[in-house]
Coordinates of C-alpha atoms in Angstrom, one line a residue:
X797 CA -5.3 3.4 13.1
X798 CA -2.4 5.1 11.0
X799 CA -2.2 6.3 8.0
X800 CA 1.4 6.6 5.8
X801 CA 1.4 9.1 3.1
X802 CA 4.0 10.9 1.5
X803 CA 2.1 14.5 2.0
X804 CA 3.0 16.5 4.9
X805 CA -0.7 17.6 4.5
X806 CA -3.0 14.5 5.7
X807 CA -6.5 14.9 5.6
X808 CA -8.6 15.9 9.0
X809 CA -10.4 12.6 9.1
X810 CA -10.6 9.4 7.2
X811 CA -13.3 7.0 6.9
X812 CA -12.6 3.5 7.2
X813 CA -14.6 0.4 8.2
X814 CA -17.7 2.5 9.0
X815 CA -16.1 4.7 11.5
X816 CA -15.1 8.3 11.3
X817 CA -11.6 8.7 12.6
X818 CA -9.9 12.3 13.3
X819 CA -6.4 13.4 12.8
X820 CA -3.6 13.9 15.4
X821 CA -1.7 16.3 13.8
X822 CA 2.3 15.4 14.2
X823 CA 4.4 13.1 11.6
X824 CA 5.3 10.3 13.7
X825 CA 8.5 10.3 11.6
X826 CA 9.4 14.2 12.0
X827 CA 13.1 15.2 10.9
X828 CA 13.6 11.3 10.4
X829 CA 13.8 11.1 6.9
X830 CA 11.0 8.0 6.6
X831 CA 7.6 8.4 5.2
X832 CA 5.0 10.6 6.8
X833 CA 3.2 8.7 9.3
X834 CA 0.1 9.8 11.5
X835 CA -2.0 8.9 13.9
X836 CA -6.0 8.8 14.0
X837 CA -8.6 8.1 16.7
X838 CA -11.7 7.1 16.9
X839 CA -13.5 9.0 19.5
X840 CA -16.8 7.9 21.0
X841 CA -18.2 11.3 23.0
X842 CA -15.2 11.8 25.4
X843 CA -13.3 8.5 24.7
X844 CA -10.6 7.0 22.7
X845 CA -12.8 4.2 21.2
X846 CA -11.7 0.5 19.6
X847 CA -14.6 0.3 17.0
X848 CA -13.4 -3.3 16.2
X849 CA -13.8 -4.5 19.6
X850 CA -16.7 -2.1 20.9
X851 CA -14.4 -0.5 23.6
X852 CA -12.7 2.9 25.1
X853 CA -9.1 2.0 24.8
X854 CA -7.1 2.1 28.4
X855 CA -4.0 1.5 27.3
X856 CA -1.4 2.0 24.7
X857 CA 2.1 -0.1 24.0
X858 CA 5.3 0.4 22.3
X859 CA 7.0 -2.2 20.9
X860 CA 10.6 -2.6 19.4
X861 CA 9.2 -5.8 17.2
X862 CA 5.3 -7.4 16.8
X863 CA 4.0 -9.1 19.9
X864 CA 3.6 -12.5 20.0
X865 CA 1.4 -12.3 23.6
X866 CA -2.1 -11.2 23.8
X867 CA -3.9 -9.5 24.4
X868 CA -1.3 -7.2 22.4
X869 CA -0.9 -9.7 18.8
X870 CA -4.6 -9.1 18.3
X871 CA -4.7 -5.1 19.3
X872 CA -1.4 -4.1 17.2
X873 CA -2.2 -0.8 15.9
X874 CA -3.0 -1.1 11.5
X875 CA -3.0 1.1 8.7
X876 CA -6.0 2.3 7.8
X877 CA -6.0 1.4 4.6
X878 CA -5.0 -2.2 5.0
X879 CA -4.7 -4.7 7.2
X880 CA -0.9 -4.4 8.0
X881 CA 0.8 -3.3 10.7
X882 CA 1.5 0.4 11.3
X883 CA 5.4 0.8 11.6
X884 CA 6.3 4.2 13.1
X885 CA 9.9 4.4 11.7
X886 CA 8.6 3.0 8.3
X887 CA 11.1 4.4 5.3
X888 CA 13.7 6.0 7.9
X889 CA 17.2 4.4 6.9
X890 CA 19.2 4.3 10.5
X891 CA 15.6 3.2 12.9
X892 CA 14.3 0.1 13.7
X893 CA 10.6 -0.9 13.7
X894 CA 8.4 0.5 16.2
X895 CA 4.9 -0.5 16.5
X896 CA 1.9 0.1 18.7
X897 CA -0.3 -2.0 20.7
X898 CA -3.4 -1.0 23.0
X899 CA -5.9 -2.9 25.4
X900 CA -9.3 -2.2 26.6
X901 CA -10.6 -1.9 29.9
X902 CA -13.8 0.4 30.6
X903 CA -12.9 1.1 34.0
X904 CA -10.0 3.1 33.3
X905 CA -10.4 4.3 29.5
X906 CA -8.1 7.2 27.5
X907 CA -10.2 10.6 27.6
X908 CA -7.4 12.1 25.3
X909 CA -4.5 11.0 22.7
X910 CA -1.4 13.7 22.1
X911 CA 1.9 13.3 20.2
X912 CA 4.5 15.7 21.1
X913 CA 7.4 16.2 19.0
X914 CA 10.6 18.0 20.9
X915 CA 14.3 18.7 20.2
X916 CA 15.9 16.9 23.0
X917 CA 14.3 13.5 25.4
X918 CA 11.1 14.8 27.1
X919 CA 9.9 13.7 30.8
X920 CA 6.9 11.2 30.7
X921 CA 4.2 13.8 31.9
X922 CA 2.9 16.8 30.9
X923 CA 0.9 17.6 33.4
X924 CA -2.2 15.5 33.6
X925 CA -0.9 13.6 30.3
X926 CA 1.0 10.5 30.6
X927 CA 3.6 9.1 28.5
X928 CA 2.6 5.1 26.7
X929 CA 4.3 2.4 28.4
X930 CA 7.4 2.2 28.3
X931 CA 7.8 6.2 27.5
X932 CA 9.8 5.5 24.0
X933 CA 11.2 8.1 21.4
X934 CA 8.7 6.9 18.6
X935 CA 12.0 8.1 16.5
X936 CA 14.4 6.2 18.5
X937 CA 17.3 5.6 16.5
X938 CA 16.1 7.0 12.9
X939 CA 17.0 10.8 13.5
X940 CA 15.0 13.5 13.7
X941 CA 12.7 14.7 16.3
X942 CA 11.8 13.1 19.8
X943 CA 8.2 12.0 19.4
X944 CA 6.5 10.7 22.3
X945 CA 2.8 9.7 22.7
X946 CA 0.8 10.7 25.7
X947 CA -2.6 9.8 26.6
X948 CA -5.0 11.7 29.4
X949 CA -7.1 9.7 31.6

């Protein structure tokens, strides 16, 4: 889930939908001018979890406009306060939409979620961490920081 505020202070954890999500602390937006946007999981022991469809999470997508395929329409990442979709270059003035996607599959599930923010393009590992498919500037085009999503396996 995602949460847009315009505090560069989110809270450590929301609740939502009977679930206990925790923060990953980097503005998804950072130096871009937009709203503050962040990024909270859902973590079942050692897991990245999907509480809506009972599974660890395996994968995660970025996508320049909403899917229209599945398994990714149905798994867009949303708000967590609604039921819209979370747009991580939401309020910027120069980027373009960029949303998220995941699937499920409990034979190869995320262990770990980190969002790195950097001053020039970044390689799509860090050691053991791996960057989403495809290994996009979550920025791309609005300004501002590099901000990559990698996940650890």
């Amino acid at each position: 889930r995602g949460f847009v505020t315009s505090s560069a202070n989110p809270p450590s954890s929301k609740y939502y939908a009977t679930s206990f999500y925790q923060l990953i602390d980097v503005d998804l937006n950072m130096g871009a001018g937009g709203k503050n946007i962040y990024l909270y999981a859902n973590f079942s022991s050692t897991l990245v979890w999907d509480n809506r469809n009972k599974g660890p999470l395996s994968q995660i997508y970025a996508w320049d406009q909403v899917p229209t395929t599945e398994p990714h329409k149905t798994n867009m990442v949303k708000k967590i306060d609604s039921d819209s979709y979370l747009n991580c270059n939401e309020g910027t003035k120069k980027g373009g939409p960029i949303y998220l996607s995941y699937q499920r599959n409990s034979s190869s599930p995320i262990r770990g979620i980190m969002v790195a923010a950097y001053k020039s393009k970044a390689n799509a590992t860090i050691g053991s961490w791996r960057g989403i498919s495809p290994h996009k500037d979550l920025n791309q085009g609005a300004g501002g920081r590099y901000v990559y999503i990698f996940t650890l396996k």
